[in-house]
mmCIF file of C-alpha atoms and ligand atoms in Angstrom:
data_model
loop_
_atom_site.group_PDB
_atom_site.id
_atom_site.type_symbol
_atom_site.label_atom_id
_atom_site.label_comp_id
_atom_site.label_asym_id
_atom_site.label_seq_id
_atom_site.Cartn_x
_atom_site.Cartn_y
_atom_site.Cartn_z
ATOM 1 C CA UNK A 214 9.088 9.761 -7.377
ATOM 2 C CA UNK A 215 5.664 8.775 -7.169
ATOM 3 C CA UNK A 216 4.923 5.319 -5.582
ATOM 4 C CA UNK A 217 6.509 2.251 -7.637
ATOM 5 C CA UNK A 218 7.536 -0.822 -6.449
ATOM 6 C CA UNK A 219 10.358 -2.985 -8.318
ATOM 7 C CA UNK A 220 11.618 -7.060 -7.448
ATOM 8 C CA UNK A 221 14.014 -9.242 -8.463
ATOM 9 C CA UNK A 222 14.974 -12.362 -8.130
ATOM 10 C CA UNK A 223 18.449 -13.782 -6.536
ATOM 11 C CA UNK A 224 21.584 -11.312 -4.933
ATOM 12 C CA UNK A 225 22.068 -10.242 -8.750
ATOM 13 C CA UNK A 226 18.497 -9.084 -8.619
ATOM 14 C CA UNK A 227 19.812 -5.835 -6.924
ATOM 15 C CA UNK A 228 22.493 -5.179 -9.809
ATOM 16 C CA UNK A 229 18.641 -4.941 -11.995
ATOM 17 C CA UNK A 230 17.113 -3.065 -9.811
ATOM 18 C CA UNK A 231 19.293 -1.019 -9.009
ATOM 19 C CA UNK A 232 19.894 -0.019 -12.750
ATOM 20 C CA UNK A 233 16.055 0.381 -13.707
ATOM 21 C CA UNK A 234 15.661 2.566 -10.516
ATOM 22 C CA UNK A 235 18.346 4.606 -11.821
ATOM 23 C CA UNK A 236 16.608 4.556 -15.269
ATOM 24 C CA UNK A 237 12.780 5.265 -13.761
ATOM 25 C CA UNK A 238 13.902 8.270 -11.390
ATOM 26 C CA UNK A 239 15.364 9.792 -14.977
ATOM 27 C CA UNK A 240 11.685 9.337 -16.312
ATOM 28 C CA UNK A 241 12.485 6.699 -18.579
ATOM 29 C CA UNK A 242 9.270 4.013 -19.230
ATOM 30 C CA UNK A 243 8.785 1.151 -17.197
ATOM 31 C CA UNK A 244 9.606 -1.163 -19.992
ATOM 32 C CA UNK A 245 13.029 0.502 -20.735
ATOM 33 C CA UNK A 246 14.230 0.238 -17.191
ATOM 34 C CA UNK A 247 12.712 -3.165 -17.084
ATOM 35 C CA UNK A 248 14.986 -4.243 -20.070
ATOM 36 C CA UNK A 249 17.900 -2.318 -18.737
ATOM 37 C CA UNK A 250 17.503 -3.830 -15.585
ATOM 38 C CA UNK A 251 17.652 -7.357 -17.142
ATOM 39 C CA UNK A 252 20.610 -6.526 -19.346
ATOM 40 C CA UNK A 253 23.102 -5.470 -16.499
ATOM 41 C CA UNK A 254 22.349 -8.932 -15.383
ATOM 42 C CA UNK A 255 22.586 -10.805 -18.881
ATOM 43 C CA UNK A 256 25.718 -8.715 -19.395
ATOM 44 C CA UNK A 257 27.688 -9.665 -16.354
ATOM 45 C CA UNK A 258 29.821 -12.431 -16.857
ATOM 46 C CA UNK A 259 30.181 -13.736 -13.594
ATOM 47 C CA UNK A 260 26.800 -14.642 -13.869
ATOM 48 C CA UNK A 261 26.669 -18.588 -14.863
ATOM 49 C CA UNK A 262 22.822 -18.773 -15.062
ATOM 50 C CA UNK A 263 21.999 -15.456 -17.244
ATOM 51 C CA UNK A 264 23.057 -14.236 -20.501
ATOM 52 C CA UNK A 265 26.759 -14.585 -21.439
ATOM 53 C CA UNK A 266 28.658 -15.987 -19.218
ATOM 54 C CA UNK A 267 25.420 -18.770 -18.597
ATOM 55 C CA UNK A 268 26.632 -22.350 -18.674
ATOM 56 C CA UNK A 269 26.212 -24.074 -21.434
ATOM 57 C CA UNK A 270 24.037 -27.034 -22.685
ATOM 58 C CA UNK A 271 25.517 -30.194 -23.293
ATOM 59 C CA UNK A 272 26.727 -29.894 -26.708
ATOM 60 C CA UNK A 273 29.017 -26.779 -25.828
ATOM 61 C CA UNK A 274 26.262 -24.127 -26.665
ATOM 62 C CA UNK A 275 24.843 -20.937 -24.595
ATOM 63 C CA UNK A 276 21.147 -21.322 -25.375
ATOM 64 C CA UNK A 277 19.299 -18.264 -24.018
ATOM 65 C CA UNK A 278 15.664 -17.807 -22.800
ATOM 66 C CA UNK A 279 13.776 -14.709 -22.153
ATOM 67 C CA UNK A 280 10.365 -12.961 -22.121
ATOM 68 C CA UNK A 281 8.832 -9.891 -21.704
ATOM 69 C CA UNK A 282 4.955 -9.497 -20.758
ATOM 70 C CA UNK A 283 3.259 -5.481 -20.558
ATOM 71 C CA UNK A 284 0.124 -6.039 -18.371
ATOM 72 C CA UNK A 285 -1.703 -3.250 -20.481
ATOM 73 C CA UNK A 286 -2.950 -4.698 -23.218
ATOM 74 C CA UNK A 287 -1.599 -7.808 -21.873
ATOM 75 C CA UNK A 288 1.398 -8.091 -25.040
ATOM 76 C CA UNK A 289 3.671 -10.612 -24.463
ATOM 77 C CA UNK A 290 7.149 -11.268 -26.845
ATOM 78 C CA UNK A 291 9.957 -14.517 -26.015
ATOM 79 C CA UNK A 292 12.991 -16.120 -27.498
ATOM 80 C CA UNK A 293 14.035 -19.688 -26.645
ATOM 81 C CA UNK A 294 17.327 -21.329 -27.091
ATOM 82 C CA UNK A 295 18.630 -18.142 -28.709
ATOM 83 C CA UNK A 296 22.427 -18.360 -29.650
ATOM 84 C CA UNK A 297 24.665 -15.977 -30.467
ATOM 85 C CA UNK A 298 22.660 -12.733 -28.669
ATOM 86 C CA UNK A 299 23.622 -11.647 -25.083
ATOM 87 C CA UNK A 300 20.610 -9.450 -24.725
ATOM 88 C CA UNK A 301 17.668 -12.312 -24.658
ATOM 89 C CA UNK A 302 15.465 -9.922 -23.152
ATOM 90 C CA UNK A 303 15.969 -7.300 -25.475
ATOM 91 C CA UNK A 304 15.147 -9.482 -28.857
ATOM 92 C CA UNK A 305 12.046 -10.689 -26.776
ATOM 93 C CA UNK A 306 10.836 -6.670 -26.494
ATOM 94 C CA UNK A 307 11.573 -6.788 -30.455
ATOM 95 C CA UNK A 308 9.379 -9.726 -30.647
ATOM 96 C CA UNK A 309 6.866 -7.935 -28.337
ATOM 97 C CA UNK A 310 6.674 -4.806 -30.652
ATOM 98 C CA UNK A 311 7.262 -6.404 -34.106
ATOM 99 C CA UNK A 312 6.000 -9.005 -34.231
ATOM 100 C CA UNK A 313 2.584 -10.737 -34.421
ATOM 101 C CA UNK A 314 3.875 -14.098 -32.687
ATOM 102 C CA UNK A 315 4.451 -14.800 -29.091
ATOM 103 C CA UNK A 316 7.732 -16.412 -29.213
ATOM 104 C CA UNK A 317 10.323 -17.091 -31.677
ATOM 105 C CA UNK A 318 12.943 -20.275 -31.044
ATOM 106 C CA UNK A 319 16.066 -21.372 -32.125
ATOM 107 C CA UNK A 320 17.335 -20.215 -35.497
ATOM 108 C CA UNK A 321 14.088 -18.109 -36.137
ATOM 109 C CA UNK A 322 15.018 -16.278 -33.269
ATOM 110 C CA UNK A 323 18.192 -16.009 -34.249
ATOM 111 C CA UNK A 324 17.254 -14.393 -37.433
ATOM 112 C CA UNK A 325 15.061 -12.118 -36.377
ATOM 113 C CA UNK A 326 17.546 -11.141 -33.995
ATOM 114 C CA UNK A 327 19.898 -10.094 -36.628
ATOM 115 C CA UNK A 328 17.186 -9.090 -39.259
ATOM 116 C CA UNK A 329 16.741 -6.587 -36.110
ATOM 117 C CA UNK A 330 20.284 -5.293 -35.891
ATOM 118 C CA UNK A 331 21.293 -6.770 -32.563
ATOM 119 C CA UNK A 332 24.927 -8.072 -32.814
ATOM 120 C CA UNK A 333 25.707 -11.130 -33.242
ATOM 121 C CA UNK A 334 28.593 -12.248 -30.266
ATOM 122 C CA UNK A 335 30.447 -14.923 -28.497
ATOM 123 C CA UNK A 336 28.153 -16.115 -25.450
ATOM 124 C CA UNK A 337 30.156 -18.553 -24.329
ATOM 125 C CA UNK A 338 32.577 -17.208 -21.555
ATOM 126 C CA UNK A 339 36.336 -18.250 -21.247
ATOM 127 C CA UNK A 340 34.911 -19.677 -17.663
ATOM 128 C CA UNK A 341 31.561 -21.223 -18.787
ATOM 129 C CA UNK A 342 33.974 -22.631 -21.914
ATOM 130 C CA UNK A 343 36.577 -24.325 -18.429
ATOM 131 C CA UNK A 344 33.725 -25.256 -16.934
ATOM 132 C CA UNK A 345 32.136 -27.143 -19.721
ATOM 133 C CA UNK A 346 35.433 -28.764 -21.076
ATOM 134 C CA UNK A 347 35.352 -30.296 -17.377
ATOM 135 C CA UNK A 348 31.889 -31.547 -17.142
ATOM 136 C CA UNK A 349 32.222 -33.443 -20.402
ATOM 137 C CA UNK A 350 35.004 -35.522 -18.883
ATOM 138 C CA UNK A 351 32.700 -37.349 -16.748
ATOM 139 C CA UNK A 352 28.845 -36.233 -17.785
ATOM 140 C CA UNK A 353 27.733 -36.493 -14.449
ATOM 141 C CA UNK A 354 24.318 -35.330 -14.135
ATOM 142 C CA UNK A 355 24.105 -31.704 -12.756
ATOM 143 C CA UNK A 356 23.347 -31.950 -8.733
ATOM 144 C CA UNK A 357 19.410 -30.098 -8.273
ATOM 145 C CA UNK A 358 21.782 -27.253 -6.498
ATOM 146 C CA UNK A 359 20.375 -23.660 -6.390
ATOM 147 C CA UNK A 360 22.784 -22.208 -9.091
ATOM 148 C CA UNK A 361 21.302 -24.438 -11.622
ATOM 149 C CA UNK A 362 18.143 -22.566 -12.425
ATOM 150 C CA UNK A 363 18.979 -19.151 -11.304
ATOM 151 C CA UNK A 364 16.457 -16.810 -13.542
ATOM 152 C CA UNK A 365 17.192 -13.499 -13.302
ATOM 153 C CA UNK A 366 13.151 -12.676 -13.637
ATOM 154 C CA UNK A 367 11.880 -8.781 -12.749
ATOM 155 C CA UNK A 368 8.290 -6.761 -12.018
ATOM 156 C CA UNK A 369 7.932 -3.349 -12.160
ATOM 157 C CA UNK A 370 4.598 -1.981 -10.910
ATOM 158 C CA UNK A 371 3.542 1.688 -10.801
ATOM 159 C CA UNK A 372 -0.060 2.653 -10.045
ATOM 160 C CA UNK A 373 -0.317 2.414 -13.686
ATOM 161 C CA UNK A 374 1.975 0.088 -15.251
ATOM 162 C CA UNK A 375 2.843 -3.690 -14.628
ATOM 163 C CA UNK A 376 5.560 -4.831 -16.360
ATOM 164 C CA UNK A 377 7.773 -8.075 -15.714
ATOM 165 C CA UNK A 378 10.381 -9.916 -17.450
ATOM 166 C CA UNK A 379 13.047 -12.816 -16.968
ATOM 167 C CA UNK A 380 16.348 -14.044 -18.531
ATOM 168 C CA UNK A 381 18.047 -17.447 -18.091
ATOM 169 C CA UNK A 382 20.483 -19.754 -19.747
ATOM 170 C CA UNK A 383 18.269 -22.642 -18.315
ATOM 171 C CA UNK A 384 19.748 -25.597 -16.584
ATOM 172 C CA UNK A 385 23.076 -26.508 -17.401
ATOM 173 C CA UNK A 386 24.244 -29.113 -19.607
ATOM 174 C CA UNK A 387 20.766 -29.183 -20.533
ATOM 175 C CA UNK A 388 19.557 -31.035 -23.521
ATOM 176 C CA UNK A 389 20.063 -29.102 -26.569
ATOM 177 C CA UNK A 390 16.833 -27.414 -27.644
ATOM 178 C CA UNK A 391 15.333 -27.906 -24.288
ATOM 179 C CA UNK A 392 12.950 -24.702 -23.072
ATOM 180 C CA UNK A 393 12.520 -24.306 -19.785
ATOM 181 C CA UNK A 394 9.684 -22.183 -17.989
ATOM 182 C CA UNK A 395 11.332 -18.144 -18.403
ATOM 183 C CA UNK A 396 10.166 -18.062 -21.968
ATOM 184 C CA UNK A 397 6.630 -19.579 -21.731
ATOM 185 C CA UNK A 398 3.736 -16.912 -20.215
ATOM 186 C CA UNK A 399 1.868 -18.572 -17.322
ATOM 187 C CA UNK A 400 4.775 -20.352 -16.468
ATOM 188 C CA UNK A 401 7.752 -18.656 -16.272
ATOM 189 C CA UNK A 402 5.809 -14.970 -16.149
ATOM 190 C CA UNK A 403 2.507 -13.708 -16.057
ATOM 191 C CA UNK A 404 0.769 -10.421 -16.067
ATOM 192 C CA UNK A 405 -2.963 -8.959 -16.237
ATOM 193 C CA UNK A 406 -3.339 -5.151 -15.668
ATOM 194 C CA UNK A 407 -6.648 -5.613 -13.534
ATOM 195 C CA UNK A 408 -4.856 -7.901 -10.922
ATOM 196 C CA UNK A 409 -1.396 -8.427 -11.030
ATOM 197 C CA UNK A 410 2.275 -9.789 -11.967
ATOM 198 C CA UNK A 411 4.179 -12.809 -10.866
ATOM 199 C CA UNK A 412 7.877 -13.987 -12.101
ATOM 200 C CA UNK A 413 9.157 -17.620 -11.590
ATOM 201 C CA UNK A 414 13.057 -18.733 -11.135
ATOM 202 C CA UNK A 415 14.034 -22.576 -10.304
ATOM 203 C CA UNK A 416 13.366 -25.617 -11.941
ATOM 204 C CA UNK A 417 11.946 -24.615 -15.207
ATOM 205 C CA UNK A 418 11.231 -27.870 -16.110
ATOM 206 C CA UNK A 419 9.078 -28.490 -12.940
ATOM 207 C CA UNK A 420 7.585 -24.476 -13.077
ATOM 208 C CA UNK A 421 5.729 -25.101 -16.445
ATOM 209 C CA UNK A 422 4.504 -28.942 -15.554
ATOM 210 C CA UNK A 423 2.389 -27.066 -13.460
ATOM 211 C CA UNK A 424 1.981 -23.226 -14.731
ATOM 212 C CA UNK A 425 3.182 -21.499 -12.169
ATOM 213 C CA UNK A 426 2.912 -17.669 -12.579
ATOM 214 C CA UNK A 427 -0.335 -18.333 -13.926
ATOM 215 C CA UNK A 428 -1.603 -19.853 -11.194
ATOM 216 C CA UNK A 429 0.142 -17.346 -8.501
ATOM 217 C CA UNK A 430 -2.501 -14.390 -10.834
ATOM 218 C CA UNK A 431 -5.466 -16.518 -11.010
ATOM 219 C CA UNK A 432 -5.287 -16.881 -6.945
ATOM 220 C CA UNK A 433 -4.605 -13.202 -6.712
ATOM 221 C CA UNK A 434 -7.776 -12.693 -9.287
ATOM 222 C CA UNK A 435 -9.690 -14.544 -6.765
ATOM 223 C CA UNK A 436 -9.055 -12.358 -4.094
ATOM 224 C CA UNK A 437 -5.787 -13.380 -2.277
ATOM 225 C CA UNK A 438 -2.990 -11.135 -1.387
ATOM 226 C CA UNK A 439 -0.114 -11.638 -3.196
ATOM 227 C CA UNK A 440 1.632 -13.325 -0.715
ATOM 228 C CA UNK A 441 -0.885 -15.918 -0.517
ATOM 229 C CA UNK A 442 -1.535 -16.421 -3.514
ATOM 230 C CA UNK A 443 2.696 -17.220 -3.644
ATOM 231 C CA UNK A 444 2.071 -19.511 -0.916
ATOM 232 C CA UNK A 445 -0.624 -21.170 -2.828
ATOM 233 C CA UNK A 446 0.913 -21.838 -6.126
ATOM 234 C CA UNK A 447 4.427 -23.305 -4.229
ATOM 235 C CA UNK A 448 2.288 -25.310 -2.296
ATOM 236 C CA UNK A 449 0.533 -27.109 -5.339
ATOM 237 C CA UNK A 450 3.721 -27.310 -7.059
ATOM 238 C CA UNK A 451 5.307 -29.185 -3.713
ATOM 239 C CA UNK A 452 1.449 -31.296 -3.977
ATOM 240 C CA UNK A 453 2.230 -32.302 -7.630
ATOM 241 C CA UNK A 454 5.653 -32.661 -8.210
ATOM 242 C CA UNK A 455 7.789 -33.711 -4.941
ATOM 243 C CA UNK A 456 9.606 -36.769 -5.785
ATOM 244 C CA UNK A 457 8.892 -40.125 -3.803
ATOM 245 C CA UNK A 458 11.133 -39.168 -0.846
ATOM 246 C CA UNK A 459 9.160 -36.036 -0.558
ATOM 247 C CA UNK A 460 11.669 -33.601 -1.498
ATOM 248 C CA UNK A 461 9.640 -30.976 -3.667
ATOM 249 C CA UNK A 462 11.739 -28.856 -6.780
ATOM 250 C CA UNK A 463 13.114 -25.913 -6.220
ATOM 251 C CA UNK A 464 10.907 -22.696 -7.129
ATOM 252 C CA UNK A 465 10.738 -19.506 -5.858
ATOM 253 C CA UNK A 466 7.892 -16.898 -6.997
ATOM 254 C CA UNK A 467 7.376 -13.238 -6.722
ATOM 255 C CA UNK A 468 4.291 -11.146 -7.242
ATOM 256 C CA UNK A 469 3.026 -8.141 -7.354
ATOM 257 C CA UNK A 470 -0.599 -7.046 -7.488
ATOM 258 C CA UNK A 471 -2.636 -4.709 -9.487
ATOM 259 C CA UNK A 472 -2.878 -2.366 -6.094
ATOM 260 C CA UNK A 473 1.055 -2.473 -5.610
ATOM 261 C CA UNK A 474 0.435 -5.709 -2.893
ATOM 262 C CA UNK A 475 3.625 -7.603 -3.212
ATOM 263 C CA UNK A 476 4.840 -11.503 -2.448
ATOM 264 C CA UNK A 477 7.470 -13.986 -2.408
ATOM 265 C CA UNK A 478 7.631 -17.480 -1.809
ATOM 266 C CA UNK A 479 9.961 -20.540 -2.857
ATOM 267 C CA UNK A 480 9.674 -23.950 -1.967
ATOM 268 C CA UNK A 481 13.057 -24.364 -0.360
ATOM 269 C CA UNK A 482 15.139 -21.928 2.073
ATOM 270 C CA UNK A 483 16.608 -18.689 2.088
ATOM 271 C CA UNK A 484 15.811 -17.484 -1.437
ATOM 272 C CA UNK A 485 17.313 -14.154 -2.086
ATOM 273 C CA UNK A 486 15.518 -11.293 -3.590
ATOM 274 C CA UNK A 487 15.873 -7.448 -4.197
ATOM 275 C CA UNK A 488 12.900 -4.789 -3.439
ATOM 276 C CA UNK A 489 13.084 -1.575 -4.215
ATOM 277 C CA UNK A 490 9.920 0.540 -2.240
ATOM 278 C CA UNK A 491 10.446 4.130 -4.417
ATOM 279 C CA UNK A 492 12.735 4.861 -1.047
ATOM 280 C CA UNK A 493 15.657 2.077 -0.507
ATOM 281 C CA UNK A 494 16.166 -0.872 -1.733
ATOM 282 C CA UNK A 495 16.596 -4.138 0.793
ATOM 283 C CA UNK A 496 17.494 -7.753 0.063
ATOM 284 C CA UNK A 497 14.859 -10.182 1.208
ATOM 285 C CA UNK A 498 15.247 -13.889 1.854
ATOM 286 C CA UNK A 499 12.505 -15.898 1.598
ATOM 287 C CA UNK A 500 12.122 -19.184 3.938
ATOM 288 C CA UNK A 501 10.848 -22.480 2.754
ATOM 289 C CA UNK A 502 7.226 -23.407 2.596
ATOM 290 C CA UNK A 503 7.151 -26.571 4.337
ATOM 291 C CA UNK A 504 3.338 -27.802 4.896
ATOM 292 C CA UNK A 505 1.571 -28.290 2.154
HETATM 293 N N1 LIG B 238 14.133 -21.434 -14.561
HETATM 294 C C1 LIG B 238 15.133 -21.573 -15.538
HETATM 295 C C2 LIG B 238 15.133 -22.861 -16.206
HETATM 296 O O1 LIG B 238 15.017 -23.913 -15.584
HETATM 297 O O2 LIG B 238 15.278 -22.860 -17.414
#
């Protein structure tokens, strides 16, 4: 193949990777492997944090978040708080392609999801359903633990193609309605074709008060490497947001640059990550940052 680079985030990033690999070596585009990639994720129900099988908010309902951003032309499409759909990512291409609008929540999404053929199914897993039925016995608050804001979020980069996604049921037991970073470009995701990708997972709350991705390409369009420019954006996030005792939320970013440059860098320890070099594909894990 000629020279691509693919990431994901988390252990299940390899189960996406591994499937738009797969896809890409068959000369499919980089935005169909992309969205297959995402789907084996949002399809696997052991999953709790993606697709069916996520956890769901505090009322009893699977509300799904996705995006989709294509660096050329810079065309972005999202859902948020989507019920009813297992495929997030795949009604947030839809919205991409279709649609004039950027992103399309609750029961608008819904409709346009089904206006667009996509079945309509149970999201809600017999587990996630246990699970739930437990956690309303005593409401206690979910702990800030790392399987609580577990985005599956992708990049694929080619010499000529950027394209990066992410997926997420959000935080669990969240407040119904609540959107957290996965759907929102600049925070959740960001691409420009003249410099670069990055993809956010963690608190999503937390990742949009300050913009993440966005922030990870604007260093990057300033000249840092990729990894710096990951190093950066955690940093300012740890600056802004740590709570009194110092402890900062949990974020991880990766990025890719326009030149195939890659980083990673989360803001608490060993964060998990596939990459896939065009060769083999290894599973990174990223240490904290811990100076600000
Ligand atoms: N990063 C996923 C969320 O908090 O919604």
């Amino acid at each position: 193949m000629s020279r691509v680079l693919l990431t994901a985030t988390w252990h299940f990033g390899r189960l996406a990777v591994e499937r738009a690999f797969n896809l890409l070596e068959q000369g499919a585009p980089a935005l169909d492997a992309l969205e297959a990639g995402i789907n084996a994720v949002e399809l696997d129900e052991s999953v709790q944090s993606v697709g069916y099988g996520g956890l769901p908010n505090r009322a009893g309902f699977v509300e799904l978040d996705a995006a989709i951003m294509d660096a050329r032309g810079h065309r972005s499409g999202a859902v948020a708080a989507l019920r009813g759909f297992r495929r997030p990512i795949s009604v947030a291409r839809r919205v991409m392609e279709v649609l004039p609008h950027a992103l399309l929540v609750g029961d608008g999404a819904a409709d346009f999801a089904r206006e667009q053929g996509f079945e309509q199914e149970e999201t809600l897993s017999p587990s996630a359903s246990e699970q739930w039925l437990q956690w309303r016995e005593t409401q206690a608050p979910p702990a800030d633990v790392e399987d609580n804001h577990d985005t599956v979020g992708m990049i694929i980069w080619t010499p000529d193609t950027i394209v990066v996604g992410c997926s997420t049921s959000g935080l669990k037991w969240k407040y119904p309605g609540r959107v957290g970073d996965s759907p929102i470009v600049g925070a959740g995701l960001y691409a420009d074709e003249a410099v670069g990708a990055a993809v956010a997972t963690g608190d999503g709350d937390e990742i949009s008060r300050v913009a993440l991705c966005a922030r990870v390409v604007f260093l990057m369009e300033q000249g840092s490497s990729a990894q710096d420019a990951c190093d950066e954006a955690i940093r300012y996030l740890m600056r802004k947001r740590s709570d009194e005792k110092g402890t900062p939320p949990h974020a991880a970013v990766l990025a890719v640059r326009a030149d195939g440059d890659f980083g990673v860098a989360a803001s608490y320890a060993k964060f998990p990550y596939a990459l896939h070099d065009g060769h083999s594909l290894t599973m990174g894990e990223r240490d904290a940052i811990v100076s600000t």
